[in-house]
Amino acid sequence: MSEGPTKPASENPDMPGSPKPAAEAASPKPAPAPAGDAASAAPRPPAAAAKPAAPKAPPAPPGPPDQAPPADLPLPAYVTAVQSGLTGAVEQVSFWVGDWTVIVAAGRFADVCTFLRDQPGCLFDYLSDLTAVDWPSRPDKRFDLVASLYSTTLRQRVRVKARVADGEAVPSVTGVWPAANWLEREVYDMFGVTFTGHPNLRRMLMPADWQGHPQRKDYPLEGPGELLMESPQDWLKARQAAVDADIE
C-alpha cells in the first residue's frame, strides 16, 4: 500500500544529502583542546588544609589583687594605730578570707614590724613566718615579701607585706625577732632578696657557689647548668675540677 508521495530531498531533513537547517549549520563545533593543555584541564587535587597555629602560652599571672576591706567593716585598732603612728608607711590595707594585711613601703618594713611588736594595742611578739612570692610579670616590684605575725597576748594576727624590686635591699628584722635570721637567709637563698643589717646573710639550703635562686619562677627547669652551660654535667665537672685544684 502506498504511503503517499515522497518529499523531495530538499524538503526532507532525514534523507542523506539534505541541507541542514541554517541555525545548525552556522554553529561551529568546539575545537579540540591542544595536547599540551591536557594536564591543566584535568581536575586539580584539593589544596592541603593549613596547619593550625600553635596555641599561645597563657600570660603570666599579674599578681594578687590585694582585696580592699568591705566599706562596712571597721579597721582593727592595730591597723589604725600603725597608720597614725607611722605616717606614710602604710600604702594599702587588704582584707581577704578573714585576714588583715598592711602593705608597706619596702624601706619601712622593719619600722612597721617594730611598731607592731611594741605598741600596747598590737603586741605582735611572734613571727610565725617570713617568706616571699615571685611575680615576674610585675617587673617594677617583682617580689612580695610577707611577714606573718601573731600576738600571744592579744591573740590576733596580721600580715605585713612589702613589694620589692629585683636587686632592692630590705631592712632586716633580725633585731625585732631573732628567728628572722634563718627565714631571711632562706628568702635570700631561694629568691635573691637581700637584707641590710643581717648578721650573716649567706646561702642556707644551696651550696655557696650555686647559680641562681631556685624559687624564682624563671629558674630553668633543666637545673643550674642551663644558665651558663649547655649541660648540667659540664657545670658539675667544672665545679669538681675547681675543688680538685684547691686540694692539690
Tab-separated table of C-alpha atoms in Angstrom:
chain	number	residue	atom	x	y	z
A	1	MET	CA	0.000	0.000	0.000
A	2	SER	CA	1.401	3.320	-0.969
A	3	GLU	CA	2.298	5.653	1.936
A	4	GLY	CA	1.872	8.741	-0.204
A	5	PRO	CA	4.176	10.803	-2.269
A	6	THR	CA	7.756	11.069	-1.080
A	7	LYS	CA	9.018	14.523	-0.204
A	8	PRO	CA	11.912	15.787	-2.241
A	9	ALA	CA	15.343	15.635	-0.661
A	10	SER	CA	15.425	19.398	-0.359
A	11	GLU	CA	12.364	19.246	1.944
A	12	ASN	CA	13.091	16.023	3.839
A	13	PRO	CA	15.803	16.545	6.550
A	14	ASP	CA	16.093	12.795	7.245
A	15	MET	CA	17.310	11.890	3.813
A	16	PRO	CA	21.023	11.842	3.082
A	17	GLY	CA	22.314	14.804	1.210
A	18	SER	CA	19.597	17.084	2.505
A	19	PRO	CA	20.854	20.514	3.618
A	20	LYS	CA	20.992	21.237	7.394
A	21	PRO	CA	18.937	23.994	8.919
A	22	ALA	CA	20.576	27.375	8.826
A	23	ALA	CA	20.971	27.671	12.654
A	24	GLU	CA	22.549	24.218	12.966
A	25	ALA	CA	24.835	24.760	10.017
A	26	ALA	CA	26.037	28.136	11.316
A	27	SER	CA	27.052	26.918	14.825
A	28	PRO	CA	30.715	25.821	14.718
A	29	LYS	CA	31.814	22.729	16.595
A	30	PRO	CA	34.199	23.339	19.552
A	31	ALA	CA	37.810	22.838	18.617
A	32	PRO	CA	39.599	20.021	20.467
A	33	ALA	CA	41.941	21.150	23.204
A	34	PRO	CA	45.653	21.035	22.390
A	35	ALA	CA	47.552	18.070	23.759
A	36	GLY	CA	49.747	20.325	25.914
A	37	ASP	CA	46.743	21.647	27.892
A	38	ALA	CA	45.520	18.214	28.977
A	39	ALA	CA	47.237	18.445	32.335
A	40	SER	CA	45.853	21.914	33.022
A	41	ALA	CA	42.383	20.809	32.068
A	42	ALA	CA	42.475	17.848	34.464
A	43	PRO	CA	40.862	18.466	37.866
A	44	ARG	CA	43.373	19.584	40.466
A	45	PRO	CA	43.534	17.882	43.875
A	46	PRO	CA	42.221	19.994	46.749
A	47	ALA	CA	44.815	22.173	48.465
A	48	ALA	CA	46.179	20.810	51.719
A	49	ALA	CA	44.495	22.246	54.763
A	50	ALA	CA	46.558	24.872	56.593
A	51	LYS	CA	48.156	23.650	59.787
A	52	PRO	CA	46.538	25.098	62.890
A	53	ALA	CA	48.607	27.683	64.682
A	54	ALA	CA	50.368	26.540	67.829
A	55	PRO	CA	48.464	27.539	70.963
A	56	LYS	CA	49.863	30.577	72.691
A	57	ALA	CA	51.156	30.241	76.207
A	58	PRO	CA	48.840	31.771	78.784
A	59	PRO	CA	50.006	35.134	80.133
A	60	ALA	CA	51.799	35.156	83.452
A	61	PRO	CA	49.588	35.969	86.426
A	62	PRO	CA	49.776	39.680	87.245
A	63	GLY	CA	49.922	39.164	90.993
A	64	PRO	CA	47.396	39.095	93.806
A	65	PRO	CA	44.627	41.696	93.695
A	66	ASP	CA	45.037	42.631	97.402
A	67	GLN	CA	41.323	42.922	98.074
A	68	ALA	CA	40.225	46.069	99.878
A	69	PRO	CA	38.144	45.583	103.038
A	70	PRO	CA	34.368	45.985	102.755
A	71	ALA	CA	33.159	49.520	103.334
A	72	ASP	CA	31.095	48.496	106.358
A	73	LEU	CA	33.945	46.590	108.062
A	74	PRO	CA	35.821	48.715	110.610
A	75	LEU	CA	39.602	48.572	110.670
A	76	PRO	CA	41.192	46.824	113.665
A	77	ALA	CA	42.817	49.005	116.283
A	78	TYR	CA	46.325	47.765	115.415
A	79	VAL	CA	45.857	48.779	111.764
A	80	THR	CA	44.682	52.284	112.604
A	81	ALA	CA	47.482	52.539	115.167
A	82	VAL	CA	50.219	51.865	112.619
A	83	GLN	CA	48.541	54.175	110.075
A	84	SER	CA	48.553	57.074	112.519
A	85	GLY	CA	51.804	56.207	114.304
A	86	LEU	CA	53.966	55.832	111.164
A	87	THR	CA	52.753	58.411	108.693
A	88	GLY	CA	53.181	57.346	105.085
A	89	ALA	CA	54.472	53.868	105.899
A	90	VAL	CA	51.239	52.012	105.032
A	91	GLU	CA	50.449	52.113	101.318
A	92	GLN	CA	47.352	49.906	101.362
A	93	VAL	CA	45.210	47.794	103.675
A	94	SER	CA	43.827	44.485	102.448
A	95	PHE	CA	41.299	42.052	103.887
A	96	TRP	CA	40.848	38.562	102.491
A	97	VAL	CA	39.214	35.449	103.991
A	98	GLY	CA	39.291	36.915	107.485
A	99	ASP	CA	42.936	38.034	107.421
A	100	TRP	CA	44.203	41.600	107.541
A	101	THR	CA	47.280	42.702	105.607
A	102	VAL	CA	49.087	46.024	105.746
A	103	ILE	CA	51.098	46.714	102.581
A	104	VAL	CA	54.041	48.952	103.385
A	105	ALA	CA	56.964	50.566	101.603
A	106	ALA	CA	59.994	48.265	101.413
A	107	GLY	CA	62.208	50.800	103.161
A	108	ARG	CA	59.787	50.994	106.116
A	109	PHE	CA	59.386	47.236	106.545
A	110	ALA	CA	61.470	46.984	109.727
A	111	ASP	CA	59.917	50.168	111.204
A	112	VAL	CA	56.390	48.787	110.800
A	113	CYS	CA	57.376	45.432	112.299
A	114	THR	CA	58.999	47.126	115.314
A	115	PHE	CA	55.909	49.291	115.842
A	116	LEU	CA	53.565	46.285	115.684
A	117	ARG	CA	55.686	44.405	118.212
A	118	ASP	CA	55.986	47.182	120.798
A	119	GLN	CA	52.726	49.175	120.771
A	120	PRO	CA	50.264	48.302	123.562
A	121	GLY	CA	47.336	47.674	121.213
A	122	CYS	CA	49.441	45.465	118.944
A	123	LEU	CA	51.988	43.323	120.832
A	124	PHE	CA	52.821	41.056	117.893
A	125	ASP	CA	55.614	39.246	119.684
A	126	TYR	CA	55.697	36.116	117.486
A	127	LEU	CA	56.993	35.976	113.912
A	128	SER	CA	55.302	32.818	112.637
A	129	ASP	CA	56.694	33.077	109.099
A	130	LEU	CA	58.619	35.292	106.717
A	131	THR	CA	58.715	34.386	103.049
A	132	ALA	CA	58.486	35.816	99.550
A	133	VAL	CA	56.453	35.330	96.367
A	134	ASP	CA	57.794	35.917	92.856
A	135	TRP	CA	55.640	37.705	90.251
A	136	PRO	CA	57.812	38.050	87.098
A	137	SER	CA	55.014	39.847	85.225
A	138	ARG	CA	55.422	42.727	87.686
A	139	PRO	CA	58.923	43.885	86.669
A	140	ASP	CA	58.971	47.105	88.699
A	141	LYS	CA	58.131	45.369	92.021
A	142	ARG	CA	58.709	41.729	91.287
A	143	PHE	CA	58.621	40.220	94.784
A	144	ASP	CA	56.147	40.236	97.654
A	145	LEU	CA	57.945	39.974	100.983
A	146	VAL	CA	55.419	38.743	103.556
A	147	ALA	CA	55.768	38.534	107.343
A	148	SER	CA	53.030	36.687	109.268
A	149	LEU	CA	52.707	37.997	112.829
A	150	TYR	CA	50.809	36.750	115.877
A	151	SER	CA	50.224	38.231	119.304
A	152	THR	CA	50.363	35.575	122.010
A	153	THR	CA	48.943	38.116	124.485
A	154	LEU	CA	46.034	39.580	122.495
A	155	ARG	CA	45.540	36.547	120.205
A	156	GLN	CA	45.329	38.447	116.966
A	157	ARG	CA	47.039	38.071	113.614
A	158	VAL	CA	48.230	40.391	110.857
A	159	ARG	CA	50.392	40.153	107.781
A	160	VAL	CA	52.929	42.777	106.735
A	161	LYS	CA	53.669	42.827	103.014
A	162	ALA	CA	56.232	44.835	101.079
A	163	ARG	CA	56.572	44.918	97.294
A	164	VAL	CA	60.271	44.647	96.442
A	165	ALA	CA	62.084	45.233	93.149
A	166	ASP	CA	64.754	42.851	91.895
A	167	GLY	CA	68.035	43.948	93.454
A	168	GLU	CA	66.350	46.171	96.056
A	169	ALA	CA	67.513	45.640	99.641
A	170	VAL	CA	65.079	45.458	102.550
A	171	PRO	CA	65.946	46.308	106.180
A	172	SER	CA	66.420	43.155	108.230
A	173	VAL	CA	64.055	42.353	111.102
A	174	THR	CA	66.519	40.088	112.917
A	175	GLY	CA	66.761	42.756	115.597
A	176	VAL	CA	62.972	42.616	116.059
A	177	TRP	CA	62.592	38.822	116.116
A	178	PRO	CA	65.806	36.739	116.278
A	179	ALA	CA	64.035	33.894	114.450
A	180	ALA	CA	64.071	36.055	111.323
A	181	ASN	CA	67.762	35.195	110.933
A	182	TRP	CA	67.026	31.823	109.323
A	183	LEU	CA	63.919	32.955	107.497
A	184	GLU	CA	65.693	35.871	105.819
A	185	ARG	CA	68.558	33.610	104.813
A	186	GLU	CA	66.083	31.245	103.175
A	187	VAL	CA	64.429	34.117	101.272
A	188	TYR	CA	67.861	35.307	100.149
A	189	ASP	CA	68.865	31.803	99.063
A	190	MET	CA	65.663	30.894	97.214
A	191	PHE	CA	64.610	34.294	95.791
A	192	GLY	CA	67.703	36.501	95.854
A	193	VAL	CA	66.134	39.212	98.038
A	194	THR	CA	68.839	40.860	100.157
A	195	PHE	CA	68.501	42.300	103.664
A	196	THR	CA	70.562	45.171	105.037
A	197	GLY	CA	71.724	44.748	108.628
A	198	HIS	CA	71.528	40.947	108.606
A	199	PRO	CA	74.334	39.487	110.774
A	200	ASN	CA	75.193	36.571	108.449
A	201	LEU	CA	73.428	36.801	105.092
A	202	ARG	CA	74.574	33.757	103.098
A	203	ARG	CA	73.017	30.727	101.449
A	204	MET	CA	71.379	28.222	103.741
A	205	LEU	CA	69.901	25.437	101.566
A	206	MET	CA	72.002	25.592	98.377
A	207	PRO	CA	75.823	25.446	98.073
A	208	ALA	CA	77.609	28.756	98.281
A	209	ASP	CA	78.568	28.678	94.570
A	210	TRP	CA	75.107	27.661	93.315
A	211	GLN	CA	73.896	29.504	90.236
A	212	GLY	CA	70.608	31.366	90.517
A	213	HIS	CA	67.752	31.177	93.000
A	214	PRO	CA	65.541	28.072	92.649
A	215	GLN	CA	62.229	29.562	93.835
A	216	ARG	CA	62.162	32.245	91.166
A	217	LYS	CA	59.570	31.380	88.549
A	218	ASP	CA	62.024	31.901	85.686
A	219	TYR	CA	64.562	29.489	87.161
A	220	PRO	CA	65.495	26.949	84.431
A	221	LEU	CA	63.773	23.595	84.702
A	222	GLU	CA	66.911	21.809	83.466
A	223	GLY	CA	68.852	22.872	86.548
A	224	PRO	CA	71.648	25.344	87.180
A	225	GLY	CA	73.783	24.213	84.232
A	226	GLU	CA	71.238	25.697	81.825
A	227	LEU	CA	72.111	29.184	82.999
A	228	LEU	CA	75.729	29.258	81.796
A	229	MET	CA	76.437	25.909	80.107
A	230	GLU	CA	74.637	23.558	77.748
A	231	SER	CA	74.723	20.612	80.125
A	232	PRO	CA	74.393	20.439	83.931
A	233	GLN	CA	77.029	17.691	83.868
A	234	ASP	CA	79.525	20.159	82.374
A	235	TRP	CA	78.846	22.565	85.214
A	236	LEU	CA	79.313	19.820	87.817
A	237	LYS	CA	82.561	18.704	86.172
A	238	ALA	CA	83.874	22.273	86.158
A	239	ARG	CA	82.926	22.651	89.813
A	240	GLN	CA	84.672	19.393	90.743
A	241	ALA	CA	87.750	20.445	88.800
A	242	ALA	CA	87.920	23.632	90.872
A	243	VAL	CA	87.649	21.612	94.081
A	244	ASP	CA	90.408	19.230	92.937
A	245	ALA	CA	92.630	22.198	92.069
A	246	ASP	CA	92.187	23.590	95.584
A	247	ILE	CA	93.110	20.232	97.117
A	248	GLU	CA	96.255	19.916	95.038
